[in-house]
Amino acid sequence: MKLLLLAYKNLNRKKIRSFLTIFGVAIAVAVLVILLGFSIGYNNSLTSDIDKMGYQVLITAKGCPYEAATLMLKGGAGLTYMPQDVYGKIVSDQRIDKLTPQLMQTVYDDQLQDGKGGFLLYMGVEKSYLELKPWSTFKAGNWFSNDNAEEVVMGYEVAELEQRTVGDKILIPKLNKVLTVAGVFNRTGTQDDGVLFIPLKTAQRIFNLPTKLSSIGIKLKDLNSLPDFEKDLYDVPSIQVVSMAQVKDTVLSLVSTTRTLITSIAIVAIFIAIIGVVDTILMSVFERTQEIGVMKAIGASRTDVFKLIWMETILICTVGGIGGILLAIFGGSIVEHFVRKLLPYAPTGKLLYISPKLLLISLVGAIVLGLISGIYPALRASMMRPIEAIRSGE
Amino acid sequence: MENIIEVGNLKKTYKLPGEEINALKGISFNVKQGEFVAIMGPSGAGKTTLLNLIGGLDNLSSGELRLLGNELSKLKEKDLSRIRRKSIGFVFQDFLLIPSLTALENVEMAMYLAKMGVNREIATSILKKIGLEHRLRHLPQELSGGEMQRVAIARALAISPKVLLADEPTGNLDTKNSQNIFDLLKQLNEEEGLTVLMATHNTKLGSQTKRVIHLLDGNIEEDQKMAGE
C-alpha cells in the first residue's frame, strides 16, 4: 500500500507528463473499444435490419449483386425491372410461405429539405406486404381503399418530415399527380420509415411501368429449401435470386475495408501508447536514479523497486484505460456519426454497441498493456547499484 | 565493549580507463559499540569511500571488513541489503529525501522498506524527538536545510539501527544548523548508545567528538582519541 501511494505521488510530481501519457493510453483504449463496439454493433444492426425485412429471399432483375443488396437495404430504386409474369410463375410454388411484389421508384422533389431538394422513395406494394411485416402497424388511418386507389400510406419519418396526416394531399412533382394520405405507419426502426407506399397497380400506372416489378420478396416455409429454390429459378431469364444471408455477407465485405483501416489505426495507437508509457516511465526512472539509490541504501530490495516502478506503469494504464472507456462511451456517438457517413451502407440501428463485457475486456487489456510496458523500466530500476545511483547526483 | 566494526588492511581501488585510483590504501581500525567517531580529512582522502564500504554500498578490493560480526566481502547483495535495512542508518550530505513524500511519510517509508511494519505513532515520536513535530505533513521542498537533515536522521533512526553512517551531514548547512545537527547526533550517541561514524570537513565539529580518524590520501594519518577515553 505504501508503494502504491509512492507510485501515485511520483506520477503526481510531473502532472503534465503523466496526464499526456495517460491521455495516449486513453486514446488507444477508446479506439479499441470503439472498433470492437462497432464490429459488434454493425453486425447486430445489420442482422436486425435484415430480419425486419420480413423475407429471406429477394428476386430482382438481373444486374449487379451489390446494387441489388444496396437496393434492398437502402431502399434505392433499381435501374432495371423485371416482367410481372415472373410473379405469376412462382406464386404457386409450394415451397413459398409468403411473397410480395414491389415496384420502387424515386422522385426528385426540389421543395424537400427547405428548398435544397431531395429524393422521395415510392414503393408500389400489395396487401401481402403487410403479411411479411406483421410489426408494421398504423399510427393513423388504414391501408388503401382499393388496388387502384390514388392513395398513399406514409412511413413514420417521412410523414413527420413532410408534416402530413391522414386525409392530406401529396403532389408528385413533374407527374402532377395528387395522392391522398390513407394511413401513416408507426415507427419500425427500418428503412420503411422513410418510404411512401402506394398500391402496386397505381404505381405501375403513374410511373408508366405497366407489367413491371423491381423485386419480389419471398419468405420460404423452410429455409433449407433455398438452394433448390434458387436452382429452379436459374432458368428464368432476366432475374436473379438474392438471399438475405448473401446480402449480409456482401455488405459485411463492403465494410470490411473500413474495419481493416480502423484495426490498423487501433494497432498503431496501442503501439504508440506502449512506447509512450515506456518512454515516460524510463525517463522518470532516470530522473530518480539517486532517489532509487537511496531507497536501496535504506533497505529496498530489487523486488521493492521493481514493484514500485511496475505499479506506476500499471497505474498509468489503468487510469488511461478508464479514461479511454469514458471517452468511448461519450465520444462514441460522434464517431458513429462520421462512420455512418463514410460507410457505403449503414444499418438503421446503433452502429456502436458498447457492452459491459467489452468495457471490462478493454480495461483488462489496458492493465495488461501496463504490465508489459512496465517490465523494462522496472527491471532497469531494480538492477541499479545503490552506490552508483547515489553518486549519479553528485 | 565489543567491536561493532573491524577494519583490517582495507583497500579500495577504482579502475578507470587508463588509470587506477587507490582510494583506500590499506587502513585498519576498530570501532566499539557506542562510539562516536569523526572521520576527517580533505576531499579525496577516502572518507566517503570508507563509509560506503562499511555500509555495504560498495565492494572492497582487498582486506577485511567486519560489521556486526559479518565479513561484508563474503556477502551477496541480497544479504547486504538485509544488513543495511536491519542495522545501518544512512545520512547523506544532500539529505536525499523522497521529494514526493512528507516528512512523516519519508520516515514511514524507511520502516516499510525495512520490512518492519509501518507504525505511525513511532514515526511521529521520532520526528517529535528531533524537534519536527510541527513539520510532520510538510514536503521536503517546504523545509529548510536543517529541517531536511533532521528528517533524514529521523528516517535513519526509524529502523532502530546499530550504526549510523553520516557522510558530511552538515556539509550543506550553515554554522548554526551544523552545530544543531551535530548536537542531535551526539545526543543520540550519548543517550541511546547509538554508534555514529561521521565523515566531516568541519574541524570545529570534529574537535567535539571523543575520537577522530584523520584520513589523508587513502591512509590513516592519525587515529586520535581524546582524553577520558
Coordinates of C-alpha atoms in Angstrom, one line a residue:
Chain A
M1 CA 0.0 0.0 0.0
K2 CA 2.9 2.3 0.8
L3 CA 4.4 1.6 -2.6
L4 CA 1.1 2.3 -4.3
L5 CA 0.9 5.7 -2.5
L6 CA 4.5 6.4 -3.5
A7 CA 3.8 5.4 -7.1
Y8 CA 0.8 7.7 -7.2
K9 CA 2.8 10.6 -5.7
N10 CA 5.6 10.0 -8.1
L11 CA 3.2 10.3 -11.0
N12 CA 1.6 13.4 -9.4
R13 CA 5.0 15.1 -9.4
K14 CA 5.1 15.5 -13.1
K15 CA 1.4 16.2 -13.7
I16 CA 1.5 17.3 -17.4
R17 CA 3.8 14.4 -18.4
S18 CA 1.7 11.9 -16.6
F19 CA -1.5 13.4 -18.0
L20 CA -0.2 13.2 -21.6
T21 CA 0.9 9.6 -21.2
I22 CA -2.5 8.7 -19.6
F23 CA -4.2 10.5 -22.4
G24 CA -2.2 8.5 -25.0
V25 CA -3.3 5.3 -23.4
A26 CA -6.9 6.6 -23.2
I27 CA -7.0 7.3 -26.9
A28 CA -5.7 3.8 -27.7
V29 CA -8.2 2.2 -25.4
A30 CA -11.0 4.4 -26.8
V31 CA -10.1 3.4 -30.4
L32 CA -10.1 -0.2 -29.4
V33 CA -13.4 0.0 -27.6
I34 CA -15.0 1.8 -30.5
L35 CA -13.5 -0.6 -33.0
L36 CA -14.8 -3.7 -31.2
G37 CA -18.1 -2.0 -30.3
F38 CA -18.5 -1.0 -33.9
S39 CA -17.8 -4.5 -35.1
I40 CA -20.4 -6.0 -32.8
G41 CA -22.9 -3.1 -33.3
Y42 CA -22.7 -3.2 -37.1
N43 CA -23.3 -6.9 -37.2
N44 CA -26.2 -6.7 -34.8
S45 CA -27.9 -3.8 -36.6
L46 CA -27.4 -5.4 -40.0
T47 CA -28.9 -8.7 -38.8
S48 CA -31.8 -6.8 -37.2
D49 CA -32.3 -4.8 -40.4
I50 CA -32.3 -8.0 -42.4
D51 CA -34.6 -9.8 -40.1
K52 CA -37.0 -6.9 -40.2
M53 CA -37.3 -7.1 -43.9
G54 CA -39.6 -10.0 -43.3
Y55 CA -38.3 -12.0 -46.2
Q56 CA -35.3 -14.2 -46.6
V57 CA -35.1 -14.2 -50.4
L58 CA -35.5 -11.4 -52.9
I59 CA -35.9 -11.8 -56.6
T60 CA -34.7 -8.8 -58.6
A61 CA -33.9 -8.1 -62.2
K62 CA -30.5 -9.3 -63.3
G63 CA -27.8 -6.9 -62.5
C64 CA -25.0 -6.1 -60.1
P65 CA -25.5 -8.0 -56.9
Y66 CA -24.0 -5.2 -54.9
E67 CA -26.6 -2.9 -56.4
A68 CA -29.3 -5.4 -55.5
A69 CA -28.1 -5.5 -51.9
T70 CA -28.0 -1.8 -51.6
L71 CA -31.3 -1.5 -53.3
M72 CA -32.9 -3.7 -50.7
L73 CA -31.3 -2.3 -47.7
K74 CA -31.1 1.3 -48.6
G75 CA -34.3 1.5 -50.5
G76 CA -32.9 2.9 -53.7
A77 CA -34.8 2.4 -56.9
G78 CA -33.3 -0.1 -59.2
L79 CA -32.5 0.9 -62.7
T80 CA -33.7 -2.3 -64.1
Y81 CA -37.1 -4.0 -63.9
M82 CA -38.4 -7.5 -64.5
P83 CA -41.6 -8.6 -66.1
Q84 CA -44.5 -9.1 -63.8
D85 CA -45.1 -12.6 -65.2
V86 CA -42.2 -13.9 -63.1
Y87 CA -44.5 -13.3 -60.2
G88 CA -47.2 -15.4 -61.8
K89 CA -44.7 -18.2 -62.4
I90 CA -43.6 -18.6 -58.8
V91 CA -46.7 -17.6 -56.9
S92 CA -48.0 -21.2 -56.7
D93 CA -44.6 -22.7 -55.7
Q94 CA -45.3 -25.0 -52.7
R95 CA -42.0 -24.0 -51.0
I96 CA -43.1 -20.4 -50.6
D97 CA -44.8 -19.4 -47.4
K98 CA -45.4 -15.7 -48.3
L99 CA -44.4 -13.4 -51.1
T100 CA -44.9 -9.8 -52.1
P101 CA -44.2 -8.0 -55.4
Q102 CA -42.7 -4.5 -55.2
L103 CA -42.1 -1.6 -57.6
M104 CA -39.8 1.1 -56.4
Q105 CA -39.3 4.5 -57.9
T106 CA -37.6 7.6 -56.6
V107 CA -38.9 11.0 -57.4
Y108 CA -36.9 14.2 -57.1
D109 CA -38.7 17.0 -55.2
D110 CA -37.0 20.4 -55.2
Q111 CA -39.1 21.5 -52.3
L112 CA -37.6 19.0 -50.0
Q113 CA -35.1 19.9 -47.2
D114 CA -36.1 23.5 -47.1
G115 CA -35.7 24.0 -50.8
K116 CA -32.4 22.1 -51.1
G117 CA -34.2 19.3 -52.9
G118 CA -34.1 15.6 -52.4
F119 CA -35.4 12.2 -53.4
L120 CA -38.6 10.6 -52.1
L121 CA -38.9 6.9 -52.4
Y122 CA -42.2 5.5 -53.6
M123 CA -42.9 1.8 -53.3
G124 CA -45.8 0.1 -55.1
V125 CA -47.0 -2.8 -52.9
E126 CA -49.9 -5.2 -52.4
K127 CA -51.5 -6.1 -49.1
S128 CA -49.3 -9.1 -48.9
Y129 CA -46.5 -6.7 -47.9
L130 CA -48.1 -6.3 -44.5
E131 CA -48.2 -10.1 -44.0
L132 CA -44.5 -10.2 -44.4
K133 CA -44.1 -7.4 -41.9
P134 CA -46.5 -8.1 -39.1
W135 CA -44.8 -5.4 -36.9
S136 CA -45.9 -2.6 -39.3
T137 CA -48.9 -1.1 -37.5
F138 CA -50.8 2.0 -38.2
K139 CA -50.3 5.1 -36.3
A140 CA -53.3 6.7 -38.1
G141 CA -55.6 5.8 -40.9
N142 CA -55.6 2.5 -42.7
W143 CA -54.5 0.5 -45.8
F144 CA -55.6 1.6 -49.3
S145 CA -59.3 1.5 -50.1
N146 CA -58.7 -0.5 -53.3
D147 CA -55.9 -1.8 -55.5
N148 CA -56.1 1.1 -57.9
A149 CA -56.7 3.9 -55.4
E150 CA -54.6 7.1 -55.8
E151 CA -53.7 6.9 -52.1
V152 CA -50.5 6.7 -50.1
V153 CA -49.5 5.2 -46.8
M154 CA -46.6 7.0 -45.3
G155 CA -43.7 5.7 -43.3
Y156 CA -43.3 7.3 -39.9
E157 CA -40.4 9.5 -40.6
V158 CA -41.4 10.8 -44.0
A159 CA -44.8 11.7 -42.5
E160 CA -43.1 13.6 -39.7
L161 CA -40.8 15.3 -42.2
E162 CA -43.5 16.3 -44.6
Q163 CA -45.9 17.1 -41.8
R164 CA -48.7 15.1 -43.3
T165 CA -51.5 13.2 -41.7
V166 CA -54.5 11.2 -42.9
G167 CA -56.6 13.0 -45.5
D168 CA -53.8 15.4 -46.6
K169 CA -52.9 15.6 -50.3
I170 CA -49.4 14.9 -51.7
L171 CA -48.3 16.1 -55.1
I172 CA -45.8 14.1 -57.0
P173 CA -43.8 16.8 -58.8
K174 CA -43.4 16.6 -62.6
L175 CA -46.0 13.9 -62.9
N176 CA -48.6 16.3 -61.5
K177 CA -50.3 13.5 -59.6
V178 CA -52.1 14.2 -56.4
L179 CA -52.3 11.3 -53.9
T180 CA -54.4 11.2 -50.7
V181 CA -52.8 10.1 -47.5
A182 CA -54.7 6.9 -46.4
G183 CA -52.6 6.0 -43.4
V184 CA -49.4 6.5 -41.5
F185 CA -47.3 3.7 -40.1
N186 CA -45.8 3.6 -36.6
R187 CA -42.1 3.8 -36.3
T188 CA -40.4 0.5 -37.2
G189 CA -36.8 1.5 -37.0
T190 CA -36.2 0.3 -40.6
Q191 CA -35.9 1.9 -44.0
D192 CA -39.6 1.6 -44.3
D193 CA -40.0 4.6 -42.1
G194 CA -38.8 6.8 -45.0
V195 CA -40.9 5.2 -47.7
L196 CA -44.2 6.3 -49.3
F197 CA -46.3 3.2 -50.1
I198 CA -48.8 3.2 -52.9
P199 CA -50.8 0.4 -54.4
L200 CA -48.8 -1.6 -56.9
K201 CA -51.2 -1.1 -59.7
T202 CA -51.3 2.6 -59.1
A203 CA -47.5 2.7 -59.1
Q204 CA -47.3 0.9 -62.4
R205 CA -49.8 3.3 -63.9
I206 CA -48.5 6.6 -62.7
F207 CA -44.8 5.8 -63.3
N208 CA -45.6 4.3 -66.6
L209 CA -44.2 0.9 -65.9
P210 CA -47.1 -1.4 -66.6
T211 CA -46.4 -5.1 -66.0
K212 CA -43.0 -4.3 -64.4
L213 CA -41.7 -5.1 -61.0
S214 CA -38.4 -4.2 -59.3
S215 CA -38.4 -7.1 -56.9
I216 CA -40.3 -9.8 -55.2
G217 CA -39.8 -10.5 -51.5
I218 CA -40.2 -14.1 -50.5
K219 CA -40.4 -16.0 -47.2
L220 CA -39.9 -19.7 -47.6
K221 CA -41.6 -22.3 -45.5
D222 CA -38.3 -23.9 -44.8
L223 CA -35.1 -22.0 -45.3
N224 CA -33.3 -25.3 -46.1
S225 CA -35.2 -25.5 -49.4
L226 CA -33.4 -22.3 -50.6
P227 CA -30.7 -23.9 -52.7
D228 CA -33.2 -25.9 -54.6
F229 CA -35.5 -23.0 -55.0
E230 CA -32.6 -20.9 -56.3
K231 CA -31.6 -23.6 -58.7
D232 CA -35.1 -23.8 -60.2
L233 CA -35.1 -20.1 -60.9
Y234 CA -31.7 -20.2 -62.7
D235 CA -33.6 -21.0 -65.9
V236 CA -35.8 -17.9 -65.7
P237 CA -34.2 -15.2 -67.8
S238 CA -33.6 -11.7 -66.6
I239 CA -33.9 -12.3 -62.9
Q240 CA -31.6 -13.1 -60.0
V241 CA -32.2 -14.6 -56.6
V242 CA -30.6 -12.9 -53.7
S243 CA -30.7 -14.5 -50.3
M244 CA -30.5 -12.2 -47.2
A245 CA -27.6 -14.3 -46.0
Q246 CA -25.8 -13.3 -49.2
V247 CA -26.8 -9.7 -48.7
K248 CA -25.4 -9.8 -45.2
D249 CA -22.1 -11.2 -46.5
T250 CA -21.9 -8.7 -49.3
V251 CA -22.5 -5.7 -47.0
L252 CA -20.0 -7.1 -44.4
S253 CA -17.4 -7.4 -47.2
L254 CA -18.1 -3.8 -48.2
V255 CA -17.4 -2.6 -44.7
S256 CA -14.6 -4.9 -44.0
T257 CA -12.1 -2.5 -45.7
T258 CA -13.2 0.2 -43.3
R259 CA -12.8 -2.2 -40.4
T260 CA -9.3 -3.2 -41.6
L261 CA -8.4 0.5 -41.7
I262 CA -9.7 1.1 -38.2
T263 CA -8.0 -2.0 -36.9
S264 CA -4.7 -0.8 -38.3
I265 CA -5.2 2.6 -36.6
A266 CA -6.0 0.8 -33.3
I267 CA -2.9 -1.3 -33.5
V268 CA -0.7 1.8 -34.3
A269 CA -2.4 3.7 -31.4
I270 CA -1.7 0.8 -29.0
F271 CA 1.9 0.6 -30.2
I272 CA 2.4 4.3 -29.7
A273 CA 0.8 4.2 -26.3
I274 CA 3.2 1.4 -25.2
I275 CA 6.1 3.4 -26.5
G276 CA 4.8 6.5 -24.7
V277 CA 4.4 4.6 -21.4
V278 CA 7.8 3.0 -21.6
D279 CA 9.4 6.3 -22.5
T280 CA 7.7 8.2 -19.7
I281 CA 8.5 5.7 -17.0
L282 CA 12.0 5.2 -18.2
M283 CA 12.6 9.0 -18.2
S284 CA 11.2 9.2 -14.7
V285 CA 13.4 6.3 -13.6
F286 CA 16.5 8.0 -14.9
E287 CA 15.5 11.3 -13.2
R288 CA 15.0 9.5 -9.9
T289 CA 18.2 7.4 -10.1
Q290 CA 19.6 9.0 -6.9
E291 CA 16.3 8.6 -5.1
I292 CA 16.1 4.9 -6.1
G293 CA 19.7 4.5 -4.9
V294 CA 18.8 5.9 -1.5
M295 CA 15.8 3.7 -1.3
K296 CA 18.1 0.7 -1.9
A297 CA 20.6 2.1 0.5
I298 CA 18.0 2.2 3.3
G299 CA 16.9 -1.4 2.6
A300 CA 14.7 -1.6 -0.5
S301 CA 15.1 -4.9 -2.2
R302 CA 15.2 -5.3 -6.0
T303 CA 11.6 -6.6 -5.8
D304 CA 10.5 -3.4 -3.9
V305 CA 12.0 -1.2 -6.6
F306 CA 10.6 -3.4 -9.4
K307 CA 7.2 -3.3 -7.8
L308 CA 7.2 0.4 -7.4
I309 CA 8.1 1.2 -11.0
W310 CA 5.7 -1.5 -12.2
M311 CA 2.9 -0.1 -10.2
E312 CA 3.5 3.3 -11.7
T313 CA 3.0 1.9 -15.2
I314 CA 0.0 -0.1 -14.2
L315 CA -1.5 3.0 -12.6
I316 CA -1.0 5.0 -15.7
C317 CA -2.5 2.3 -17.9
T318 CA -5.4 1.6 -15.5
V319 CA -6.3 5.3 -15.3
G320 CA -5.8 5.6 -19.1
G321 CA -8.0 2.6 -19.6
I322 CA -10.8 4.1 -17.5
G323 CA -10.4 7.4 -19.4
G324 CA -10.5 5.6 -22.7
I325 CA -13.7 3.8 -21.7
L326 CA -15.3 7.1 -20.8
L327 CA -14.0 8.6 -24.0
A328 CA -15.5 5.8 -26.0
I329 CA -18.8 6.0 -24.2
F330 CA -19.2 9.8 -24.5
G331 CA -17.3 10.2 -27.8
G332 CA -18.7 7.1 -29.5
S333 CA -21.8 8.8 -30.8
I334 CA -19.7 11.4 -32.6
V335 CA -17.5 8.7 -34.2
E336 CA -20.7 6.8 -35.1
H337 CA -22.0 9.9 -36.9
F338 CA -18.8 10.1 -39.0
V339 CA -18.6 6.4 -39.7
R340 CA -22.2 6.4 -40.8
K341 CA -21.3 9.0 -43.4
L342 CA -18.2 7.1 -44.6
L343 CA -19.8 3.7 -44.9
P344 CA -21.3 2.5 -48.2
Y345 CA -24.3 1.2 -46.2
A346 CA -25.1 1.8 -42.6
P347 CA -27.9 -0.1 -40.9
T348 CA -30.6 1.8 -39.1
G349 CA -29.9 0.6 -35.6
K350 CA -27.0 1.6 -33.4
L351 CA -23.7 1.0 -35.2
L352 CA -21.8 1.1 -31.9
Y353 CA -22.6 -1.5 -29.3
I354 CA -20.5 -1.0 -26.2
S355 CA -21.4 -3.8 -23.8
P356 CA -20.2 -4.0 -20.2
K357 CA -18.2 -7.1 -21.2
L358 CA -16.4 -5.1 -23.9
L359 CA -15.6 -2.4 -21.4
L360 CA -14.2 -5.0 -19.0
I361 CA -12.1 -6.6 -21.7
S362 CA -10.7 -3.3 -22.7
L363 CA -9.9 -2.3 -19.1
V364 CA -8.1 -5.6 -18.6
G365 CA -6.3 -5.1 -21.9
A366 CA -5.1 -1.7 -20.7
I367 CA -3.8 -3.2 -17.4
V368 CA -2.0 -5.9 -19.4
L369 CA -0.5 -3.1 -21.5
G370 CA 0.8 -1.6 -18.3
L371 CA 2.2 -4.9 -17.1
I372 CA 4.0 -5.4 -20.4
S373 CA 5.3 -1.9 -20.8
G374 CA 6.4 -1.7 -17.2
I375 CA 8.8 -4.6 -17.3
Y376 CA 11.8 -3.0 -18.9
P377 CA 11.8 0.3 -16.9
A378 CA 11.1 -1.7 -13.7
L379 CA 14.0 -4.1 -14.5
R380 CA 16.3 -1.2 -15.2
A381 CA 15.5 0.5 -11.9
S382 CA 15.7 -2.7 -9.9
M383 CA 19.2 -3.5 -11.3
M384 CA 20.7 -0.2 -10.3
R385 CA 23.5 -0.5 -7.8
P386 CA 22.8 1.8 -4.9
I387 CA 26.3 3.4 -4.7
E388 CA 26.3 4.3 -8.4
A389 CA 22.7 5.5 -8.2
I390 CA 23.5 7.8 -5.2
R391 CA 26.7 9.1 -6.9
S392 CA 24.8 10.0 -10.1
G393 CA 23.5 13.1 -8.4
E394 CA 26.9 14.4 -7.4
Chain B
M1 CA 32.6 -3.1 24.8
E2 CA 32.8 -5.3 21.7
N3 CA 33.9 -4.2 18.3
I4 CA 31.0 -3.4 16.1
I5 CA 33.2 -2.5 13.1
E6 CA 36.5 -4.2 12.4
V7 CA 38.6 -2.9 9.5
G8 CA 41.9 -4.7 8.6
N9 CA 44.3 -3.6 5.8
L10 CA 41.3 -2.4 3.9
K11 CA 42.0 -1.4 0.3
K12 CA 39.7 0.1 -2.3
T13 CA 40.9 0.7 -5.9
Y14 CA 38.7 2.3 -8.6
K15 CA 39.7 1.2 -12.1
L16 CA 39.2 4.0 -14.6
P17 CA 40.2 3.8 -18.3
G18 CA 44.0 4.2 -18.3
E19 CA 44.4 4.6 -14.6
E20 CA 43.8 3.2 -11.2
I21 CA 42.8 5.3 -8.2
N22 CA 43.7 3.9 -4.8
A23 CA 41.0 5.5 -2.7
L24 CA 42.0 3.4 0.4
K25 CA 45.5 2.1 0.6
G26 CA 45.2 -0.5 3.4
I27 CA 43.7 1.0 6.6
S28 CA 43.0 -0.7 9.9
F29 CA 40.9 0.3 12.9
N30 CA 38.1 -1.0 15.1
V31 CA 35.0 0.8 16.3
K32 CA 33.4 -0.3 19.6
Q33 CA 29.7 -0.2 20.1
G34 CA 28.5 3.2 21.4
E35 CA 31.5 5.1 20.0
F36 CA 31.2 8.4 18.1
V37 CA 33.9 8.6 15.5
A38 CA 34.6 11.6 13.3
I39 CA 36.3 10.8 10.1
M40 CA 38.2 13.8 8.9
G41 CA 40.4 14.7 6.0
P42 CA 40.5 16.8 2.8
S43 CA 38.5 16.0 -0.3
G44 CA 39.7 12.8 -1.9
A45 CA 41.1 11.4 1.3
G46 CA 38.7 8.5 1.2
K47 CA 36.1 9.4 3.8
T48 CA 33.1 8.7 1.7
T49 CA 34.6 5.6 0.2
L50 CA 35.2 4.2 3.7
L51 CA 31.6 4.9 4.8
N52 CA 30.2 3.3 1.6
L53 CA 32.3 0.2 2.2
I54 CA 31.2 0.0 5.9
G55 CA 27.6 0.5 4.8
G56 CA 27.8 -2.3 2.3
L57 CA 27.0 0.0 -0.6
D58 CA 30.3 -0.7 -2.3
N59 CA 32.6 -3.7 -2.6
L60 CA 36.1 -3.6 -1.1
S61 CA 39.2 -4.5 -3.2
S62 CA 41.1 -6.4 -0.5
G63 CA 41.5 -6.6 3.2
E64 CA 38.9 -7.3 5.9
L65 CA 35.8 -5.5 6.9
R66 CA 33.5 -6.9 9.5
L67 CA 30.3 -5.3 10.5
L68 CA 28.4 -6.7 13.5
G69 CA 30.5 -9.9 13.0
N70 CA 29.7 -10.3 9.3
E71 CA 32.5 -10.3 6.8
L72 CA 30.9 -8.0 4.2
S73 CA 33.1 -9.1 1.3
K74 CA 31.6 -12.6 1.6
L75 CA 28.0 -11.5 1.5
K76 CA 25.8 -11.3 -1.6
E77 CA 23.8 -8.2 -2.5
K78 CA 20.7 -9.7 -1.0
D79 CA 22.3 -10.2 2.4
L80 CA 24.0 -6.8 2.3
S81 CA 20.6 -5.3 1.6
R82 CA 19.2 -7.2 4.7
I83 CA 22.0 -5.9 6.9
R84 CA 21.5 -2.4 5.7
R85 CA 17.8 -2.4 6.4
K86 CA 18.2 -4.0 9.8
S87 CA 21.3 -2.4 11.2
I88 CA 22.5 0.7 9.4
G89 CA 21.2 4.2 9.2
F90 CA 22.4 6.4 6.5
V91 CA 22.6 10.2 6.5
F92 CA 23.8 12.0 3.4
Q93 CA 25.1 15.4 2.7
D94 CA 22.3 16.1 0.2
F95 CA 19.7 14.8 2.6
L96 CA 18.3 12.7 -0.3
L97 CA 14.7 12.5 1.0
I98 CA 12.0 11.3 -1.3
P99 CA 10.6 14.6 -2.6
S100 CA 7.0 13.4 -3.2
L101 CA 6.6 12.2 0.4
T102 CA 6.0 14.3 3.5
A103 CA 8.4 14.2 6.5
L104 CA 6.3 11.6 8.2
E105 CA 5.9 9.5 5.1
N106 CA 9.6 9.6 4.5
V107 CA 10.1 8.1 7.9
E108 CA 7.3 5.6 7.4
M109 CA 8.7 4.6 4.0
A110 CA 12.0 3.6 5.7
M111 CA 10.0 1.4 8.1
Y112 CA 8.2 -0.1 5.2
L113 CA 11.3 -0.8 3.2
A114 CA 13.0 -2.3 6.3
K115 CA 10.0 -4.8 6.4
M116 CA 9.5 -3.9 10.0
G117 CA 5.9 -2.8 9.7
V118 CA 4.8 0.9 9.4
N119 CA 4.0 2.4 12.8
R120 CA 2.8 5.9 12.5
E121 CA 3.0 6.5 16.3
I122 CA 6.6 5.5 16.4
A123 CA 7.4 7.5 13.2
T124 CA 5.7 10.6 14.8
S125 CA 7.5 10.2 18.1
I126 CA 10.9 10.0 16.3
L127 CA 10.2 13.2 14.5
K128 CA 8.9 14.8 17.7
K129 CA 12.1 13.8 19.5
I130 CA 14.2 15.6 17.0
G131 CA 12.1 18.7 17.1
L132 CA 10.0 18.4 14.0
E133 CA 6.5 17.9 15.4
H134 CA 5.3 21.0 13.5
R135 CA 6.7 19.7 10.2
L136 CA 5.1 16.2 10.0
R137 CA 3.0 16.9 7.0
H138 CA 5.4 19.1 5.1
L139 CA 7.1 18.0 1.9
P140 CA 10.9 18.3 1.8
Q141 CA 10.7 21.3 -0.5
E142 CA 8.8 23.1 2.2
L143 CA 11.6 22.5 4.8
S144 CA 14.8 24.3 5.5
G145 CA 18.2 22.5 5.0
G146 CA 18.5 21.9 8.7
E147 CA 15.0 20.5 8.9
M148 CA 15.5 18.3 5.9
Q149 CA 18.6 16.8 7.5
R150 CA 16.6 16.2 10.7
V151 CA 14.1 14.3 8.7
A152 CA 16.9 12.3 7.1
I153 CA 18.2 11.5 10.6
A154 CA 14.7 10.5 11.7
R155 CA 14.5 8.3 8.6
A156 CA 17.7 6.7 9.6
L157 CA 16.5 6.2 13.1
A158 CA 13.2 4.7 12.0
I159 CA 14.8 1.2 11.8
S160 CA 16.5 1.4 15.2
P161 CA 19.9 1.0 13.6
K162 CA 23.0 -0.3 15.4
V163 CA 25.3 2.1 13.4
L164 CA 24.6 5.5 12.0
L165 CA 26.8 6.4 9.0
A166 CA 26.7 10.1 8.3
D167 CA 28.5 11.4 5.3
E168 CA 29.1 15.1 5.6
P169 CA 25.7 15.6 7.3
T170 CA 26.4 19.3 7.9
G171 CA 28.1 19.9 4.5
N172 CA 25.1 21.8 3.2
L173 CA 24.2 23.7 6.3
D174 CA 25.1 27.0 7.9
T175 CA 27.2 27.1 11.2
K176 CA 24.2 27.3 13.5
N177 CA 22.3 24.4 11.8
S178 CA 25.6 22.4 11.6
Q179 CA 26.0 22.6 15.3
N180 CA 22.4 21.7 15.9
I181 CA 22.6 18.6 13.7
F182 CA 25.8 17.6 15.4
D183 CA 24.3 18.1 18.8
L184 CA 21.4 15.9 17.8
L185 CA 23.8 13.1 16.7
K186 CA 25.8 13.5 19.8
Q187 CA 22.7 13.3 21.9
L188 CA 21.6 10.1 20.2
N189 CA 25.0 8.7 20.8
E190 CA 25.2 9.6 24.4
E191 CA 21.6 8.9 25.4
E192 CA 20.8 5.9 23.3
G193 CA 24.2 4.4 22.8
L194 CA 24.0 4.7 19.0
T195 CA 27.3 4.1 17.3
V196 CA 28.0 7.0 15.0
L197 CA 30.5 7.4 12.2
M198 CA 30.5 10.8 10.8
A199 CA 32.6 12.0 7.9
T200 CA 33.2 15.7 8.0
H201 CA 35.4 18.6 6.9
N202 CA 34.3 20.6 9.8
T203 CA 37.2 20.7 12.3
K204 CA 35.1 22.6 14.9
L205 CA 32.6 19.7 15.0
G206 CA 35.4 17.1 14.8
S207 CA 37.0 18.5 17.8
Q208 CA 33.9 17.9 19.8
T209 CA 34.0 14.1 19.4
K210 CA 35.9 11.7 21.5
R211 CA 37.6 10.1 18.6
V212 CA 38.8 11.4 15.3
I213 CA 40.3 9.3 12.5
H214 CA 42.3 11.6 10.2
L215 CA 42.5 10.2 6.6
L216 CA 45.0 11.5 4.0
D217 CA 45.4 10.1 0.5
G218 CA 43.8 6.8 1.5
N219 CA 45.8 6.2 4.6
I220 CA 45.1 6.9 8.3
E221 CA 47.2 9.8 9.2
E222 CA 46.2 9.8 12.8
D223 CA 43.7 7.9 15.0
Q224 CA 43.1 10.5 17.7
K225 CA 41.3 9.5 20.9
M226 CA 40.5 12.4 23.2
A227 CA 41.3 12.3 26.9
G228 CA 38.9 10.5 29.0
E229 CA 38.5 7.6 26.6

